[in-house]
Amino acid sequence: MADQRNWYQSKEKVRKMKKLFSYIFLTIGGLFMAIPVIWMISTSLKNKGDIFTMPPEFIPLNPTFDNYIRIFVESDIVRGFMNTMIIILPTTFIGVFAAALAAFAFAKLNFPGRNKLFFFLIATMMLPGIVVLVPQFILFRTIGWLDTFLPLMVPGFFGAAMAVFFLRQFFMGIPDDLIEAAKIDGLSYFGIFRVIMVPLAKPAIVTQVILGLLAGYNDFMGPLIYLNSPENFTLQLVLASFRGYYTSDWGLIMAGSVLALIPTLLAFFFAQKQFIEGITMTGVKG
């Protein structure tokens, strides 16, 4: 008994040591990854003359909020944020809805050529976006959509191939018995999708909404190509306008970056449970 007790005690010590080292490793890694964010916040609170002082000051000796005041007075950051929201909100929600419909069809409906169509859909994910960039630009220029939000919105209304694949993997884990029972009760396929599939797939759908919002929120290349008028600039273009050919106002850039970071942090903070659950459950069920 004494030997067995000693063995359990030593095993418990090993387990605690492993846990301690894991916490230490994660803490060090988290601090290392937080350095750019800390430097960004620190730079946003400095005057121009203090930004490039040597040695670098992680904690400003004379902090100031002038950069935050200037960014609201001297730039159109509020308009840029509103333009970004106008673009990404309807695009993301309509696109995720379309992707969910397609994913439901690929996962639960039997129709001729289903697997071949899904294969071609997945194959589009292997096509680099830069390949279709010029043809898309020519198309949107021909139909007169340049310098409008339409090129940044309309393609997204049809859903993304990655979202279809992600949601299909989740839907495949839902038992077919539920669908058969719903058919007996007289539900149509759209009714099954609305009443059964969507509530059960809420974590996966919320995950796709968050990923879609973040992708659109951080998109720089699309607005840069299609938007020319300053009043149509998105938030990313407004931040980029602070950089010049010969000099850059890094205080304004960092202050704007801090403000731009806040919505993404809030989105993840309030939806992190659904986000983590959606990723985990899709990986298990797929």
mmCIF file of C-alpha atoms in Angstrom:
data_model
loop_
_atom_site.group_PDB
_atom_site.id
_atom_site.type_symbol
_atom_site.label_atom_id
_atom_site.label_comp_id
_atom_site.label_asym_id
_atom_site.label_seq_id
_atom_site.Cartn_x
_atom_site.Cartn_y
_atom_site.Cartn_z
ATOM 1 C CA MET A 1 0.000 0.000 0.000
ATOM 2 C CA ALA A 2 2.825 2.405 0.844
ATOM 3 C CA ASP A 3 4.479 1.755 -2.522
ATOM 4 C CA GLN A 4 1.187 2.304 -4.331
ATOM 5 C CA ARG A 5 0.570 5.540 -2.399
ATOM 6 C CA ASN A 6 4.060 6.787 -3.250
ATOM 7 C CA TRP A 7 3.473 5.917 -6.905
ATOM 8 C CA TYR A 8 0.231 7.906 -6.984
ATOM 9 C CA GLN A 9 1.905 10.836 -5.221
ATOM 10 C CA SER A 10 4.810 10.888 -7.657
ATOM 11 C CA LYS A 11 2.401 10.647 -10.598
ATOM 12 C CA GLU A 12 0.391 13.550 -9.193
ATOM 13 C CA LYS A 13 3.567 15.612 -8.825
ATOM 14 C CA VAL A 14 4.519 14.902 -12.433
ATOM 15 C CA ARG A 15 1.046 15.925 -13.573
ATOM 16 C CA LYS A 16 1.209 19.185 -11.619
ATOM 17 C CA MET A 17 4.685 19.941 -12.976
ATOM 18 C CA LYS A 18 3.500 19.361 -16.543
ATOM 19 C CA LYS A 19 0.532 21.640 -15.915
ATOM 20 C CA LEU A 20 2.794 24.306 -14.406
ATOM 21 C CA PHE A 21 5.193 24.206 -17.349
ATOM 22 C CA SER A 22 2.243 24.371 -19.742
ATOM 23 C CA TYR A 23 0.965 27.524 -18.031
ATOM 24 C CA ILE A 24 4.440 29.064 -18.060
ATOM 25 C CA PHE A 25 4.910 28.243 -21.744
ATOM 26 C CA LEU A 26 1.483 29.645 -22.693
ATOM 27 C CA THR A 27 2.072 32.786 -20.610
ATOM 28 C CA ILE A 28 5.435 33.445 -22.253
ATOM 29 C CA GLY A 29 3.958 32.783 -25.681
ATOM 30 C CA GLY A 30 1.003 35.073 -24.977
ATOM 31 C CA LEU A 31 3.277 37.885 -23.797
ATOM 32 C CA PHE A 32 5.504 37.437 -26.850
ATOM 33 C CA MET A 33 2.506 37.663 -29.190
ATOM 34 C CA ALA A 34 1.175 40.686 -27.275
ATOM 35 C CA ILE A 35 4.346 42.730 -27.861
ATOM 36 C CA PRO A 36 3.142 44.209 -31.207
ATOM 37 C CA VAL A 37 -0.179 45.197 -29.644
ATOM 38 C CA ILE A 38 1.557 46.782 -26.653
ATOM 39 C CA TRP A 39 3.906 48.658 -28.979
ATOM 40 C CA MET A 40 0.954 49.837 -31.083
ATOM 41 C CA ILE A 41 -0.877 51.218 -28.046
ATOM 42 C CA SER A 42 2.330 52.765 -26.718
ATOM 43 C CA THR A 43 3.103 54.481 -30.028
ATOM 44 C CA SER A 44 -0.448 55.849 -30.255
ATOM 45 C CA LEU A 45 0.143 57.668 -26.946
ATOM 46 C CA LYS A 46 3.411 59.331 -28.012
ATOM 47 C CA ASN A 47 4.253 62.633 -29.644
ATOM 48 C CA LYS A 48 6.022 62.568 -32.999
ATOM 49 C CA GLY A 49 9.386 63.298 -31.409
ATOM 50 C CA ASP A 50 9.110 60.418 -28.934
ATOM 51 C CA ILE A 51 8.200 57.638 -31.373
ATOM 52 C CA PHE A 52 11.735 56.883 -32.596
ATOM 53 C CA THR A 53 13.651 57.557 -29.397
ATOM 54 C CA MET A 54 16.415 55.107 -28.504
ATOM 55 C CA PRO A 55 16.211 52.974 -26.490
ATOM 56 C CA PRO A 56 12.516 52.381 -27.292
ATOM 57 C CA GLU A 57 9.980 53.320 -24.625
ATOM 58 C CA PHE A 58 7.280 50.696 -24.144
ATOM 59 C CA ILE A 59 5.686 52.916 -21.511
ATOM 60 C CA PRO A 60 5.551 56.562 -22.709
ATOM 61 C CA LEU A 61 7.108 59.012 -20.275
ATOM 62 C CA ASN A 62 4.766 61.777 -21.453
ATOM 63 C CA PRO A 63 1.593 60.037 -22.688
ATOM 64 C CA THR A 64 -0.851 62.094 -24.699
ATOM 65 C CA PHE A 65 -4.199 61.502 -26.385
ATOM 66 C CA ASP A 66 -3.574 64.090 -29.085
ATOM 67 C CA ASN A 67 -3.352 61.397 -31.764
ATOM 68 C CA TYR A 68 -6.824 60.116 -30.881
ATOM 69 C CA ILE A 69 -8.229 63.655 -30.981
ATOM 70 C CA ARG A 70 -6.510 64.403 -34.289
ATOM 71 C CA ILE A 71 -7.748 61.231 -35.935
ATOM 72 C CA PHE A 72 -11.361 62.295 -35.408
ATOM 73 C CA VAL A 73 -10.699 65.912 -36.405
ATOM 74 C CA GLU A 74 -8.286 65.479 -39.329
ATOM 75 C CA SER A 75 -9.574 62.268 -40.937
ATOM 76 C CA ASP A 76 -12.779 60.584 -42.067
ATOM 77 C CA ILE A 77 -12.317 57.537 -39.878
ATOM 78 C CA VAL A 78 -15.967 57.556 -38.766
ATOM 79 C CA ARG A 79 -17.174 57.659 -42.370
ATOM 80 C CA GLY A 80 -14.686 54.926 -43.243
ATOM 81 C CA PHE A 81 -16.029 52.759 -40.435
ATOM 82 C CA MET A 82 -19.622 53.330 -41.543
ATOM 83 C CA ASN A 83 -18.742 52.494 -45.154
ATOM 84 C CA THR A 84 -17.109 49.292 -43.962
ATOM 85 C CA MET A 85 -20.217 48.339 -41.998
ATOM 86 C CA ILE A 86 -22.457 49.097 -44.992
ATOM 87 C CA ILE A 87 -20.371 46.699 -47.055
ATOM 88 C CA ILE A 88 -19.745 43.815 -44.682
ATOM 89 C CA LEU A 89 -22.987 43.489 -42.695
ATOM 90 C CA PRO A 90 -25.440 42.624 -45.488
ATOM 91 C CA THR A 91 -22.759 40.786 -47.460
ATOM 92 C CA THR A 92 -21.840 38.537 -44.560
ATOM 93 C CA PHE A 93 -25.354 37.692 -43.372
ATOM 94 C CA ILE A 94 -26.775 37.073 -46.842
ATOM 95 C CA GLY A 95 -23.658 35.161 -47.863
ATOM 96 C CA VAL A 96 -23.725 32.887 -44.803
ATOM 97 C CA PHE A 97 -27.440 32.232 -45.370
ATOM 98 C CA ALA A 98 -26.748 31.236 -48.986
ATOM 99 C CA ALA A 99 -23.799 29.086 -47.911
ATOM 100 C CA ALA A 100 -25.943 27.357 -45.278
ATOM 101 C CA LEU A 101 -28.612 26.544 -47.866
ATOM 102 C CA ALA A 102 -26.018 25.079 -50.212
ATOM 103 C CA ALA A 103 -24.367 23.153 -47.369
ATOM 104 C CA PHE A 104 -27.722 21.674 -46.344
ATOM 105 C CA ALA A 105 -28.356 20.540 -49.910
ATOM 106 C CA PHE A 106 -24.918 18.946 -50.247
ATOM 107 C CA ALA A 107 -25.177 17.246 -46.849
ATOM 108 C CA LYS A 108 -28.769 15.969 -46.699
ATOM 109 C CA LEU A 109 -30.360 16.037 -50.145
ATOM 110 C CA ASN A 110 -29.822 13.343 -52.752
ATOM 111 C CA PHE A 111 -29.794 14.708 -56.296
ATOM 112 C CA PRO A 112 -27.936 13.731 -59.475
ATOM 113 C CA GLY A 113 -24.368 14.985 -59.632
ATOM 114 C CA ARG A 114 -24.251 16.086 -56.003
ATOM 115 C CA ASN A 115 -20.752 14.796 -55.321
ATOM 116 C CA LYS A 116 -19.390 16.136 -58.622
ATOM 117 C CA LEU A 117 -20.821 19.582 -57.972
ATOM 118 C CA PHE A 118 -19.354 19.587 -54.487
ATOM 119 C CA PHE A 119 -15.979 18.543 -55.892
ATOM 120 C CA PHE A 120 -16.017 21.461 -58.348
ATOM 121 C CA LEU A 121 -17.034 23.793 -55.545
ATOM 122 C CA ILE A 122 -14.088 22.676 -53.422
ATOM 123 C CA ALA A 123 -11.811 22.944 -56.451
ATOM 124 C CA THR A 124 -12.551 26.682 -56.615
ATOM 125 C CA MET A 125 -10.844 27.046 -53.237
ATOM 126 C CA MET A 126 -7.577 26.005 -54.888
ATOM 127 C CA LEU A 127 -7.774 28.886 -57.384
ATOM 128 C CA PRO A 128 -5.753 31.892 -56.186
ATOM 129 C CA GLY A 129 -7.746 35.086 -55.978
ATOM 130 C CA ILE A 130 -5.088 36.971 -57.942
ATOM 131 C CA VAL A 131 -5.906 34.825 -60.998
ATOM 132 C CA VAL A 132 -9.461 36.188 -61.309
ATOM 133 C CA LEU A 133 -8.587 39.710 -60.194
ATOM 134 C CA VAL A 134 -8.131 41.204 -63.669
ATOM 135 C CA PRO A 135 -11.189 39.492 -65.256
ATOM 136 C CA GLN A 136 -13.334 40.643 -62.341
ATOM 137 C CA PHE A 137 -12.073 44.207 -62.663
ATOM 138 C CA ILE A 138 -12.818 44.245 -66.398
ATOM 139 C CA LEU A 139 -16.305 42.831 -65.762
ATOM 140 C CA PHE A 140 -17.190 45.364 -63.073
ATOM 141 C CA ARG A 141 -15.767 48.222 -65.151
ATOM 142 C CA THR A 142 -17.849 47.147 -68.151
ATOM 143 C CA ILE A 143 -21.106 47.158 -66.182
ATOM 144 C CA GLY A 144 -20.245 50.470 -64.496
ATOM 145 C CA TRP A 145 -19.718 49.316 -60.933
ATOM 146 C CA LEU A 146 -16.351 50.957 -60.323
ATOM 147 C CA ASP A 147 -16.191 53.391 -57.401
ATOM 148 C CA THR A 148 -19.291 51.824 -55.864
ATOM 149 C CA PHE A 149 -19.791 49.269 -53.102
ATOM 150 C CA LEU A 150 -21.381 46.739 -55.465
ATOM 151 C CA PRO A 151 -18.168 44.882 -56.503
ATOM 152 C CA LEU A 152 -17.389 44.372 -52.814
ATOM 153 C CA MET A 153 -20.904 43.201 -51.923
ATOM 154 C CA VAL A 154 -22.656 41.340 -54.735
ATOM 155 C CA PRO A 155 -20.143 38.450 -55.123
ATOM 156 C CA GLY A 156 -20.367 37.804 -51.390
ATOM 157 C CA PHE A 157 -24.151 37.404 -51.525
ATOM 158 C CA PHE A 158 -23.713 33.963 -53.081
ATOM 159 C CA GLY A 159 -21.652 32.563 -50.207
ATOM 160 C CA ALA A 160 -18.063 31.387 -49.985
ATOM 161 C CA ALA A 161 -16.872 27.905 -50.887
ATOM 162 C CA MET A 162 -15.068 27.611 -47.544
ATOM 163 C CA ALA A 163 -18.258 28.453 -45.657
ATOM 164 C CA VAL A 164 -20.204 25.844 -47.641
ATOM 165 C CA PHE A 165 -17.591 23.203 -46.875
ATOM 166 C CA PHE A 166 -17.460 24.135 -43.190
ATOM 167 C CA LEU A 167 -21.236 24.078 -42.718
ATOM 168 C CA ARG A 168 -21.638 20.887 -44.766
ATOM 169 C CA GLN A 169 -19.273 19.100 -42.399
ATOM 170 C CA PHE A 170 -21.425 20.224 -39.491
ATOM 171 C CA PHE A 171 -24.732 19.278 -41.146
ATOM 172 C CA MET A 172 -23.444 15.800 -41.946
ATOM 173 C CA GLY A 173 -23.135 15.143 -38.226
ATOM 174 C CA ILE A 174 -26.863 15.783 -37.659
ATOM 175 C CA PRO A 175 -28.810 12.464 -37.681
ATOM 176 C CA ASP A 176 -30.911 11.747 -40.753
ATOM 177 C CA ASP A 177 -33.651 10.435 -38.458
ATOM 178 C CA LEU A 178 -34.530 14.009 -37.522
ATOM 179 C CA ILE A 179 -35.086 14.872 -41.165
ATOM 180 C CA GLU A 180 -37.190 11.772 -41.788
ATOM 181 C CA ALA A 181 -39.333 12.562 -38.745
ATOM 182 C CA ALA A 182 -39.778 16.136 -39.976
ATOM 183 C CA LYS A 183 -40.872 14.868 -43.386
ATOM 184 C CA ILE A 184 -43.500 12.668 -41.728
ATOM 185 C CA ASP A 185 -44.751 15.740 -39.857
ATOM 186 C CA GLY A 186 -45.208 17.490 -43.194
ATOM 187 C CA LEU A 187 -42.293 19.915 -43.169
ATOM 188 C CA SER A 188 -40.854 21.008 -46.485
ATOM 189 C CA TYR A 189 -37.114 20.976 -47.084
ATOM 190 C CA PHE A 190 -36.909 24.686 -46.379
ATOM 191 C CA GLY A 191 -38.942 24.120 -43.209
ATOM 192 C CA ILE A 192 -36.516 21.396 -42.148
ATOM 193 C CA PHE A 193 -33.642 23.764 -42.803
ATOM 194 C CA ARG A 194 -35.251 26.610 -40.846
ATOM 195 C CA VAL A 195 -36.725 24.658 -37.904
ATOM 196 C CA ILE A 196 -34.166 21.885 -37.391
ATOM 197 C CA MET A 197 -30.866 22.511 -39.138
ATOM 198 C CA VAL A 198 -30.309 26.185 -38.376
ATOM 199 C CA PRO A 199 -30.928 25.939 -34.588
ATOM 200 C CA LEU A 200 -28.704 22.858 -34.315
ATOM 201 C CA ALA A 201 -25.988 24.476 -36.422
ATOM 202 C CA LYS A 202 -26.033 27.789 -34.570
ATOM 203 C CA PRO A 203 -22.391 27.509 -33.340
ATOM 204 C CA ALA A 204 -21.124 26.773 -36.850
ATOM 205 C CA ILE A 205 -23.209 29.555 -38.399
ATOM 206 C CA VAL A 206 -22.057 32.095 -35.801
ATOM 207 C CA THR A 207 -18.475 31.029 -36.479
ATOM 208 C CA GLN A 208 -18.911 31.682 -40.198
ATOM 209 C CA VAL A 209 -20.525 35.049 -39.502
ATOM 210 C CA ILE A 210 -17.574 36.095 -37.347
ATOM 211 C CA LEU A 211 -15.017 34.887 -39.896
ATOM 212 C CA GLY A 212 -16.897 36.649 -42.694
ATOM 213 C CA LEU A 213 -17.133 39.910 -40.770
ATOM 214 C CA LEU A 214 -13.433 39.821 -39.913
ATOM 215 C CA ALA A 215 -12.439 39.030 -43.498
ATOM 216 C CA GLY A 216 -14.500 41.924 -44.858
ATOM 217 C CA TYR A 217 -13.467 44.276 -42.057
ATOM 218 C CA ASN A 218 -9.768 43.706 -42.724
ATOM 219 C CA ASP A 219 -10.024 43.630 -46.516
ATOM 220 C CA PHE A 220 -7.674 46.145 -48.097
ATOM 221 C CA MET A 221 -7.060 44.917 -51.642
ATOM 222 C CA GLY A 222 -10.693 44.933 -52.763
ATOM 223 C CA PRO A 223 -11.511 48.512 -51.684
ATOM 224 C CA LEU A 224 -8.130 49.683 -53.005
ATOM 225 C CA ILE A 225 -8.949 48.382 -56.489
ATOM 226 C CA TYR A 226 -12.613 49.346 -56.810
ATOM 227 C CA LEU A 227 -12.991 52.533 -54.732
ATOM 228 C CA ASN A 228 -11.569 55.854 -55.918
ATOM 229 C CA SER A 229 -13.551 58.591 -54.173
ATOM 230 C CA PRO A 230 -12.439 59.496 -50.632
ATOM 231 C CA GLU A 231 -16.070 59.595 -49.469
ATOM 232 C CA ASN A 232 -16.357 55.892 -50.363
ATOM 233 C CA PHE A 233 -13.164 54.803 -48.611
ATOM 234 C CA THR A 234 -13.411 51.982 -46.103
ATOM 235 C CA LEU A 235 -11.689 52.020 -42.744
ATOM 236 C CA GLN A 236 -8.597 50.251 -44.081
ATOM 237 C CA LEU A 237 -8.179 52.794 -46.875
ATOM 238 C CA VAL A 238 -8.582 55.668 -44.430
ATOM 239 C CA LEU A 239 -5.815 54.214 -42.262
ATOM 240 C CA ALA A 240 -3.608 53.690 -45.315
ATOM 241 C CA SER A 241 -4.084 57.331 -46.328
ATOM 242 C CA PHE A 242 -2.019 58.392 -43.306
ATOM 243 C CA ARG A 243 1.072 57.060 -45.067
ATOM 244 C CA GLY A 244 2.805 59.338 -47.576
ATOM 245 C CA TYR A 245 5.580 58.905 -50.133
ATOM 246 C CA TYR A 246 8.232 60.493 -47.962
ATOM 247 C CA THR A 247 6.844 60.424 -44.437
ATOM 248 C CA SER A 248 4.180 58.674 -42.395
ATOM 249 C CA ASP A 249 2.286 59.897 -39.370
ATOM 250 C CA TRP A 250 2.831 56.812 -37.238
ATOM 251 C CA GLY A 251 1.056 58.309 -34.260
ATOM 252 C CA LEU A 252 -2.161 58.643 -36.261
ATOM 253 C CA ILE A 253 -1.686 55.240 -37.876
ATOM 254 C CA MET A 254 -1.294 53.511 -34.525
ATOM 255 C CA ALA A 255 -4.177 55.421 -32.942
ATOM 256 C CA GLY A 256 -6.399 54.464 -35.861
ATOM 257 C CA SER A 257 -5.229 50.858 -35.631
ATOM 258 C CA VAL A 258 -6.128 50.743 -31.946
ATOM 259 C CA LEU A 259 -9.599 52.088 -32.684
ATOM 260 C CA ALA A 260 -9.997 49.644 -35.585
ATOM 261 C CA LEU A 261 -9.021 46.764 -33.317
ATOM 262 C CA ILE A 262 -11.774 47.439 -30.767
ATOM 263 C CA PRO A 263 -14.755 46.092 -32.815
ATOM 264 C CA THR A 264 -12.955 42.831 -33.588
ATOM 265 C CA LEU A 265 -12.083 42.323 -29.926
ATOM 266 C CA LEU A 266 -15.673 43.006 -28.889
ATOM 267 C CA ALA A 267 -17.017 40.623 -31.539
ATOM 268 C CA PHE A 268 -14.810 37.796 -30.360
ATOM 269 C CA PHE A 269 -15.401 38.589 -26.683
ATOM 270 C CA PHE A 270 -19.183 38.312 -26.975
ATOM 271 C CA ALA A 271 -19.195 35.370 -29.400
ATOM 272 C CA GLN A 272 -16.142 33.393 -28.297
ATOM 273 C CA LYS A 273 -18.230 30.571 -26.804
ATOM 274 C CA GLN A 274 -20.116 30.017 -30.056
ATOM 275 C CA PHE A 275 -16.945 30.469 -32.079
ATOM 276 C CA ILE A 276 -14.926 27.867 -30.149
ATOM 277 C CA GLU A 277 -17.876 25.475 -30.011
ATOM 278 C CA GLY A 278 -18.436 25.786 -33.746
ATOM 279 C CA ILE A 279 -14.807 25.056 -34.594
ATOM 280 C CA THR A 280 -14.580 22.153 -32.143
ATOM 281 C CA MET A 281 -17.870 20.466 -33.030
ATOM 282 C CA THR A 282 -17.252 20.748 -36.756
ATOM 283 C CA GLY A 283 -13.864 19.093 -36.344
ATOM 284 C CA VAL A 284 -15.388 16.240 -34.319
ATOM 285 C CA LYS A 285 -18.470 15.666 -36.479
ATOM 286 C CA GLY A 286 -16.768 16.109 -39.842
#
